[in-house]
CSV table of C-alpha atoms and ligand atoms in Angstrom, one decimal:
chain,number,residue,atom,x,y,z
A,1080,UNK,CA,-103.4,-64.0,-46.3
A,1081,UNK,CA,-104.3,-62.7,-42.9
A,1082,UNK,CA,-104.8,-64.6,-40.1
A,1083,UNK,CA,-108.2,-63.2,-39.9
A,1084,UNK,CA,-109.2,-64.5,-43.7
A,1085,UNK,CA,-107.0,-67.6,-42.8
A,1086,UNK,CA,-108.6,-70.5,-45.8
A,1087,UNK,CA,-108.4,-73.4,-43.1
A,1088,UNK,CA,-109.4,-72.2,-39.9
A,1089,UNK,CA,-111.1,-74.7,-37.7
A,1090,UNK,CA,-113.6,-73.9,-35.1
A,1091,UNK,CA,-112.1,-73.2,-31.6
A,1092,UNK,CA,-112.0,-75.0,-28.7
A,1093,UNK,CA,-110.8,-75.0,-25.2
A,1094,UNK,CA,-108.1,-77.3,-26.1
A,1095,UNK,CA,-106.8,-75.4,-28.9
A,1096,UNK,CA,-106.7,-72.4,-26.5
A,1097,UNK,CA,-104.6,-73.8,-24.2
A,1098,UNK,CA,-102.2,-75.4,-26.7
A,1099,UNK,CA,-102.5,-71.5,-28.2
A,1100,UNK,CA,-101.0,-70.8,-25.0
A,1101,UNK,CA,-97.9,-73.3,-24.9
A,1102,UNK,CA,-97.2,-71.6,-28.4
A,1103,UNK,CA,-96.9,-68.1,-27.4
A,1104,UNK,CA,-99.4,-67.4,-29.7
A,1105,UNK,CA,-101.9,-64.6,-28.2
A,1106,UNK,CA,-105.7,-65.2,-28.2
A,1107,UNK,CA,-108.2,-62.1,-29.6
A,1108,UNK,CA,-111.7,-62.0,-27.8
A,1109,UNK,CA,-114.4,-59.7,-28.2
A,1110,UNK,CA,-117.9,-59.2,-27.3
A,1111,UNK,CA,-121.3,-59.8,-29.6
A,1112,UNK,CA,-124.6,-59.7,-28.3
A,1113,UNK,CA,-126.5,-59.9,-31.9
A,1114,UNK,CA,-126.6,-61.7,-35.0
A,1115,UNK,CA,-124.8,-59.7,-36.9
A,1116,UNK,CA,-122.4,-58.2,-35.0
A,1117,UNK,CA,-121.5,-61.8,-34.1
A,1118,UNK,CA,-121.0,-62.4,-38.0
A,1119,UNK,CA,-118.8,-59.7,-38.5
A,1120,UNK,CA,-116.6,-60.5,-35.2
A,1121,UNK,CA,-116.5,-64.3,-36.7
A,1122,UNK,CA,-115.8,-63.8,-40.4
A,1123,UNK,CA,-112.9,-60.8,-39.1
A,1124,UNK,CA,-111.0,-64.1,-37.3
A,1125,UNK,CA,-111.2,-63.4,-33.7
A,1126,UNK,CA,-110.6,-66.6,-31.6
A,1127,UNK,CA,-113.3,-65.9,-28.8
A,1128,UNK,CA,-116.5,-64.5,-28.9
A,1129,UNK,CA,-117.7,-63.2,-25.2
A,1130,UNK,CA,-121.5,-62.7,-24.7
A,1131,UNK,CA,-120.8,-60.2,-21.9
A,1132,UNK,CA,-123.2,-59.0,-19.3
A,1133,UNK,CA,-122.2,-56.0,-20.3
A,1134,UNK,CA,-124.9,-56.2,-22.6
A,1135,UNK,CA,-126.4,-54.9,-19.8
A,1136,UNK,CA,-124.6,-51.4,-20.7
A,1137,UNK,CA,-124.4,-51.1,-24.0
A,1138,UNK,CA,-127.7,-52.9,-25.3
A,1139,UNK,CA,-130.4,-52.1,-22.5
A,1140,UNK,CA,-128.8,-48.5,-21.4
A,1141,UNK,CA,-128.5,-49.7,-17.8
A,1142,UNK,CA,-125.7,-48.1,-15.3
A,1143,UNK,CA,-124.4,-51.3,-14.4
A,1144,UNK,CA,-124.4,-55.1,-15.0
A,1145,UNK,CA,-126.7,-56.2,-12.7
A,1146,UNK,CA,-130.4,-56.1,-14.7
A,1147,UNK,CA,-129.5,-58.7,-17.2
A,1148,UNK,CA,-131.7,-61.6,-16.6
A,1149,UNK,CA,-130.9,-65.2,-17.2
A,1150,UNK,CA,-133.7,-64.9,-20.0
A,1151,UNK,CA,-132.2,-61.8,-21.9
A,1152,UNK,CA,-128.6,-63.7,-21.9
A,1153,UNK,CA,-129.8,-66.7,-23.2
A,1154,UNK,CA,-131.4,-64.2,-26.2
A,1155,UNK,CA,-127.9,-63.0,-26.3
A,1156,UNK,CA,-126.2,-65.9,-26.4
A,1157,UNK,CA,-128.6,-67.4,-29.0
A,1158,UNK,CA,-128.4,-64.5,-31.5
A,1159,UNK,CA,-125.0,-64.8,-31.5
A,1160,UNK,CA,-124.7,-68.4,-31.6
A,1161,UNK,CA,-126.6,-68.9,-35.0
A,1162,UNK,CA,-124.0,-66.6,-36.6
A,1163,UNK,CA,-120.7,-68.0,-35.8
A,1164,UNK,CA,-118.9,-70.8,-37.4
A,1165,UNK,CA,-115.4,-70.8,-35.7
A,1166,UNK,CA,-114.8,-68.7,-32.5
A,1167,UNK,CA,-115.2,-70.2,-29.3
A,1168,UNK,CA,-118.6,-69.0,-27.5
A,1169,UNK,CA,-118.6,-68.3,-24.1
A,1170,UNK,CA,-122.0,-66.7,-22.4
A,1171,UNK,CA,-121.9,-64.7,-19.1
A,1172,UNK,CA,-123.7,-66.3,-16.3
A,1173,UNK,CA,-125.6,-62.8,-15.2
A,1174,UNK,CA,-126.0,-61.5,-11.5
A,1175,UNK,CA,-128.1,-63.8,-9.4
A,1176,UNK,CA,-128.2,-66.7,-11.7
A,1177,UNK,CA,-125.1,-68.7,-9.9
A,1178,UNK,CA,-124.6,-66.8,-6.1
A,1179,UNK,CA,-126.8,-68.2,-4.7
A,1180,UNK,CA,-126.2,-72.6,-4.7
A,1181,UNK,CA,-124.4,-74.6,-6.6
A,1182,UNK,CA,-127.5,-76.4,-7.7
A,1183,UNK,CA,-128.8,-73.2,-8.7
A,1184,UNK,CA,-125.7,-72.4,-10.9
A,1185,UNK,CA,-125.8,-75.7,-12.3
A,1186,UNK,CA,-129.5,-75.0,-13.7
A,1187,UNK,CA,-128.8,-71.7,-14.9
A,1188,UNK,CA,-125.5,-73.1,-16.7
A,1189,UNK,CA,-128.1,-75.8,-18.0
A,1190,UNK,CA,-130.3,-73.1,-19.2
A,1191,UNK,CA,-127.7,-71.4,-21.1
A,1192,UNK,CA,-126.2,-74.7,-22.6
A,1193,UNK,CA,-129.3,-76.3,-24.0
A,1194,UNK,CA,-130.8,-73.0,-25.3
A,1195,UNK,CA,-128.3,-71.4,-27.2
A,1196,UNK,CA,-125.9,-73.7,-28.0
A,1197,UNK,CA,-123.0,-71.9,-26.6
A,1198,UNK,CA,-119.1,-73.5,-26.1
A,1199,UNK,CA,-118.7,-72.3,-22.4
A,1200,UNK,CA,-119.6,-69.9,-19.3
A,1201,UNK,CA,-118.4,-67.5,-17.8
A,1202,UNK,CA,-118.5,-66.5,-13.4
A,1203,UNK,CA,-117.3,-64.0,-11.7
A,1204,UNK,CA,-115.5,-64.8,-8.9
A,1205,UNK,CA,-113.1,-67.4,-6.8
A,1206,UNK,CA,-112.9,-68.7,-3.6
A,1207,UNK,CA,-116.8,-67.6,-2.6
A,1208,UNK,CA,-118.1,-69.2,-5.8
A,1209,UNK,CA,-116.1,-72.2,-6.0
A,1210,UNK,CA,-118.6,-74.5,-5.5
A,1211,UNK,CA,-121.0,-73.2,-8.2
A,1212,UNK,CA,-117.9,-73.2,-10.4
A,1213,UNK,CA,-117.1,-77.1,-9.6
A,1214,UNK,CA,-120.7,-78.4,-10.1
A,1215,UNK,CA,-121.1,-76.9,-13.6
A,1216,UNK,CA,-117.9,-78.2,-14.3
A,1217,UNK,CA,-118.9,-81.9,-13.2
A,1218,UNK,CA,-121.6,-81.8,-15.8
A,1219,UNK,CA,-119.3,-81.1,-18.7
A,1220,UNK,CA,-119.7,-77.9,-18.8
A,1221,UNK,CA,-116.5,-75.8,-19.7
A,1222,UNK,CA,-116.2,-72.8,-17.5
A,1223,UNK,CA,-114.1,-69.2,-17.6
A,1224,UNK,CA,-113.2,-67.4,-14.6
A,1225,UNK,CA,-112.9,-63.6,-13.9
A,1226,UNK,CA,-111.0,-61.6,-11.1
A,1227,UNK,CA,-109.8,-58.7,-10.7
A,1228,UNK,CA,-112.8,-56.0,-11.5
A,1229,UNK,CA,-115.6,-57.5,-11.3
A,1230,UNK,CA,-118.7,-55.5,-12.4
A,1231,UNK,CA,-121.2,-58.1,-10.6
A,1232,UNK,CA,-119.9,-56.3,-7.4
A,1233,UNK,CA,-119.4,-52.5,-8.4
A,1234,UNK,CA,-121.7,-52.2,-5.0
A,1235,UNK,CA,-119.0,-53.9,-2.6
A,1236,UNK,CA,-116.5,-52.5,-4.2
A,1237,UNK,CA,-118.3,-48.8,-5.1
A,1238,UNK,CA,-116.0,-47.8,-7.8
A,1239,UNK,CA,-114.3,-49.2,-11.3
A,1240,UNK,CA,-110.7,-48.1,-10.5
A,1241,UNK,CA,-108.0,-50.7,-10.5
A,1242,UNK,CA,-107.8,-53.2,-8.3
A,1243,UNK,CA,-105.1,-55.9,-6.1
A,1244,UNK,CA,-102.9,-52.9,-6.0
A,1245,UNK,CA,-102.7,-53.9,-2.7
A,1246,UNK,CA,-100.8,-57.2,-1.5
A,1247,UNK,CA,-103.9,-58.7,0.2
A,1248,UNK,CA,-106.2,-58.5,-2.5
A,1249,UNK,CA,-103.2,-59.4,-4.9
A,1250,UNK,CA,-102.2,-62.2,-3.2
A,1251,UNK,CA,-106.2,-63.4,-3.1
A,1252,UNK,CA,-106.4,-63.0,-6.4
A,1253,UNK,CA,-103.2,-65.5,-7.3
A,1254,UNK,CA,-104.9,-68.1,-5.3
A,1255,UNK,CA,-107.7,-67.5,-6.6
A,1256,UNK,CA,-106.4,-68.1,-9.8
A,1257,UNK,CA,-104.4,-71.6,-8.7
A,1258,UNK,CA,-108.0,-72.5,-7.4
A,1259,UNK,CA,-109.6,-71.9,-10.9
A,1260,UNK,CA,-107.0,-73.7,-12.7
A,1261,UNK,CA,-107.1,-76.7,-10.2
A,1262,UNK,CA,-110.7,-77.2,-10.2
A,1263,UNK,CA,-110.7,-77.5,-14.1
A,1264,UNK,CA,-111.3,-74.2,-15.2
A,1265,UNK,CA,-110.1,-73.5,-19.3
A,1266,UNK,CA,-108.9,-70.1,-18.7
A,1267,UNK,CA,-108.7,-67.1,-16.8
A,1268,UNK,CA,-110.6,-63.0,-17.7
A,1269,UNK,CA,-109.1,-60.5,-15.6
A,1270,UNK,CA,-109.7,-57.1,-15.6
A,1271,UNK,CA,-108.4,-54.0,-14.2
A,1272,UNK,CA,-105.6,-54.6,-12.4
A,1273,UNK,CA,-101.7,-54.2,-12.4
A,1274,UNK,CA,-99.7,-55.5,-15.2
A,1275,UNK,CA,-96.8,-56.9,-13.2
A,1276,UNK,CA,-99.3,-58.8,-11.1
A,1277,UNK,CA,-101.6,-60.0,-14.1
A,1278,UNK,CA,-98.1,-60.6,-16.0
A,1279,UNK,CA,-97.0,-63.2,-12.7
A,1280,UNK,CA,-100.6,-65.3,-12.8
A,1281,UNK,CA,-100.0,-65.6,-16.6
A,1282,UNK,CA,-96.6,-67.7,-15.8
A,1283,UNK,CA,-98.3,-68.8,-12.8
A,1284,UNK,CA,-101.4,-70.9,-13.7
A,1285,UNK,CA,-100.9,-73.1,-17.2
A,1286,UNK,CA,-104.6,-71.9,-18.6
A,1287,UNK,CA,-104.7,-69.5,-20.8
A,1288,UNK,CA,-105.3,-65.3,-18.9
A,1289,UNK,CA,-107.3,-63.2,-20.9
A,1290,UNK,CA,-106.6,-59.7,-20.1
A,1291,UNK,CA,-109.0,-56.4,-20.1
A,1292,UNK,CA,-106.8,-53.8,-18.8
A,1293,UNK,CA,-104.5,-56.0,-17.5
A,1294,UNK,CA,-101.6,-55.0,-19.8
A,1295,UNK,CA,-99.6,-57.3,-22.4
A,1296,UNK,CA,-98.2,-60.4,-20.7
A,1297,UNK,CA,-100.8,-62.1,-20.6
A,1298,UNK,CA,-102.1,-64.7,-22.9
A,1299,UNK,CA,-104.7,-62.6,-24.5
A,1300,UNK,CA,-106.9,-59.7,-24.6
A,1301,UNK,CA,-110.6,-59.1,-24.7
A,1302,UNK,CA,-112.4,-55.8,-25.3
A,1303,UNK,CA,-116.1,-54.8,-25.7
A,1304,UNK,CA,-117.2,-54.1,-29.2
A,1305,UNK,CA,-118.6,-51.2,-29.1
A,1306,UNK,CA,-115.8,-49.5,-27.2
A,1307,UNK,CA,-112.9,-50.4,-29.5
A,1308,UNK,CA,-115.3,-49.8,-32.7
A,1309,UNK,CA,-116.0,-46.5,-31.4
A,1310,UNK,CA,-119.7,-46.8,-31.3
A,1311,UNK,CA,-120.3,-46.2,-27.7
A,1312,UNK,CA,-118.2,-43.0,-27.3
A,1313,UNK,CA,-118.5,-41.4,-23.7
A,1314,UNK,CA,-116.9,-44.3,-22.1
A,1315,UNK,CA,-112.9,-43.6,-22.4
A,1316,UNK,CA,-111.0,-45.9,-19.8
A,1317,UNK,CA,-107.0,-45.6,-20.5
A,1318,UNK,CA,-106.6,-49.4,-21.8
A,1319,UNK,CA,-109.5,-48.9,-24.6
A,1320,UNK,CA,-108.0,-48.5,-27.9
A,1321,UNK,CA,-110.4,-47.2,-30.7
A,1322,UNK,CA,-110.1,-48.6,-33.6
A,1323,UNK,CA,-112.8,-46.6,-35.4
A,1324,UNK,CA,-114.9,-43.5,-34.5
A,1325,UNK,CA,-118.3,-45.2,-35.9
A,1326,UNK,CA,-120.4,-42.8,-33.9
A,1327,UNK,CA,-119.6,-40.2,-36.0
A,1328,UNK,CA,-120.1,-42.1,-39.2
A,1329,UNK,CA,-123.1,-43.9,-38.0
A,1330,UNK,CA,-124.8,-40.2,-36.6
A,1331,UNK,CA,-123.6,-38.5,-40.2
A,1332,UNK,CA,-125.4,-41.2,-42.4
A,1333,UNK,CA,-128.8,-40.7,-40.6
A,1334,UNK,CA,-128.2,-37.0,-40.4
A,1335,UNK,CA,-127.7,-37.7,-44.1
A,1336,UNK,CA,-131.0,-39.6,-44.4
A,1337,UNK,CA,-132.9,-37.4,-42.7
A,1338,UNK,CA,-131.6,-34.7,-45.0
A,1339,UNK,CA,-132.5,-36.6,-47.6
A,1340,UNK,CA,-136.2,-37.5,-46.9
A,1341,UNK,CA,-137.1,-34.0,-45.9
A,1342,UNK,CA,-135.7,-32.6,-49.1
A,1343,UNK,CA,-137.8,-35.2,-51.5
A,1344,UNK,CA,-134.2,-36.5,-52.7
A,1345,UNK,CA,-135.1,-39.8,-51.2
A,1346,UNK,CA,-136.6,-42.3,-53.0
A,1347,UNK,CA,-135.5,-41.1,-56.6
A,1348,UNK,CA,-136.5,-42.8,-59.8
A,1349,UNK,CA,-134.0,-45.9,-59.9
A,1350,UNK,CA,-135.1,-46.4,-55.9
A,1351,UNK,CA,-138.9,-46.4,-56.6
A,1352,UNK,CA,-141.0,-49.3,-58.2
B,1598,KIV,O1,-119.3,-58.5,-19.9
B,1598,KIV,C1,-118.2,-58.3,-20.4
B,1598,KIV,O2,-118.2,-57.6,-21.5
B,1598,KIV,C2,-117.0,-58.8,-19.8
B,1598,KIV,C3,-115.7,-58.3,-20.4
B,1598,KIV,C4,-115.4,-57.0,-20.0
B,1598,KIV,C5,-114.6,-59.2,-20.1
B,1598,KIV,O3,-117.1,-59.5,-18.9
């Protein structure tokens, strides 16, 4: 049996995360944004389902993360939450819902709780956002960090290269990192940046680092689902792996359709009343 079918899975938590991490055992996290994508994610055994912003991108079309509204996540994070049983469910707390107070944060982490029934949150950002990140934390709330790339500032940063190559901004993202940890974060996304460095914070902090281009010492990995299903197909950054070229199957069964209707071959006898 695979560990995806396993019989007697339980539903993840943050605890069984972490004690995933003191067993070497890596953690799989994806995206969902829908019912039943979420349903397929959940049944296939992945430990972590993320309702990224980038539903930004690949549901609403836009050109970066920034759009999504506090209101469209929580219909996100709601869909998605009615279909799974046992993955952890964390919801991205979009663009403007946490920068500016802490009080704010902690009614848009509220929102998101109450209304979809979610396991977690996720913020981008350390030092600058620290208070945001304690005060949902002192209401119970469990939280994810993310450094490294962060799409929530593609316009300070104006491009979606790599980052901390340098020592500076690799040395602010390590304490970054300690910060998270010591405030009570559960673990760790980061995204984009060298493998050595994202290798070191791994051994460094004792929560669990999920990586997204980060390379393979890390704790775990995370991808978008529509990237590594091949659904979404002119977006090709080196650390995506495909595992399926849907948009070609999906595009030849309409085409198929279409064929169909036009020609009178659809409905035939046994599909008509
Ligand atoms: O929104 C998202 O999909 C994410 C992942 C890339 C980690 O934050």
């Amino acid at each position: 049996m695979s560990a995806a079918s396993g019989g007697n899975r339980k539903k993840v938590t943050t605890h069984r995360l972490s004690e995933m991490k003191l067993r070497g055992e890596k953690i799989s996290m994806l995206t969902a944004y829908d019912f039943t994508m979420a349903r397929i994610v959940d049944m296939a055994g992945v430990d972590v389902i993320l309702v990224g912003d980038s539903a930004s991108n690949v549901m609403a079309g836009n050109e970066t993360t920034l759009p999504i509204t506090l209101d469209q996540m929580i219909y996100h994070g709601s869909s998605v939450v009615k279909a799974v049983n046992m993955a952890l469910v964390v919801v991205d707390m979009p663009f403007g819902s946490y920068q500016g107070n802490s009080k704010e944060a902690l009614s848009s982490a509220i929102r998101i709780m109450k209304e979809t029934h979610a396991d977690a949150v996720k913020l981008e950002g350390g030092r600058e956002i620290i208070e945001s990140v304690e005060r949902i934390l002192s209401a119970g709330i469990p939280v994810m960090g993310h450094l490294g790339l962060m799409p929530q500032s593609i316009h300070k940063f104006g491009t979606y290269t790599v980052r901390a190559k340098d020592t500076s901004e690799a040395d602010k993202l390590i304490e970054d990192a300690r910060l998270l940890e010591r405030v009570g974060c559960f673990a760790i996304v980061l995204e984009k940046i060298p493998s050595q460095l994202a290798k070191r914070v791994a051994e460094e902090v004792n929560i669990p680092i999920i990586g997204i281009g980060a390379g393979g010492g890390v704790d775990g990995q995370v991808l978008v689902l529509h990237d590594m299903l091949g659904i979404t197909h002119e977006f090709s950054p080196r650390f995506l792996r495909r595992y399926h070229n849907l948009f070609a199957e999906m595009k030849g069964a309409v085409e198929s359709y279409v064929t169909d209707v036009k020609s009178g071959d659809f409905p035939n006898e046994k599909e008509s009343y």
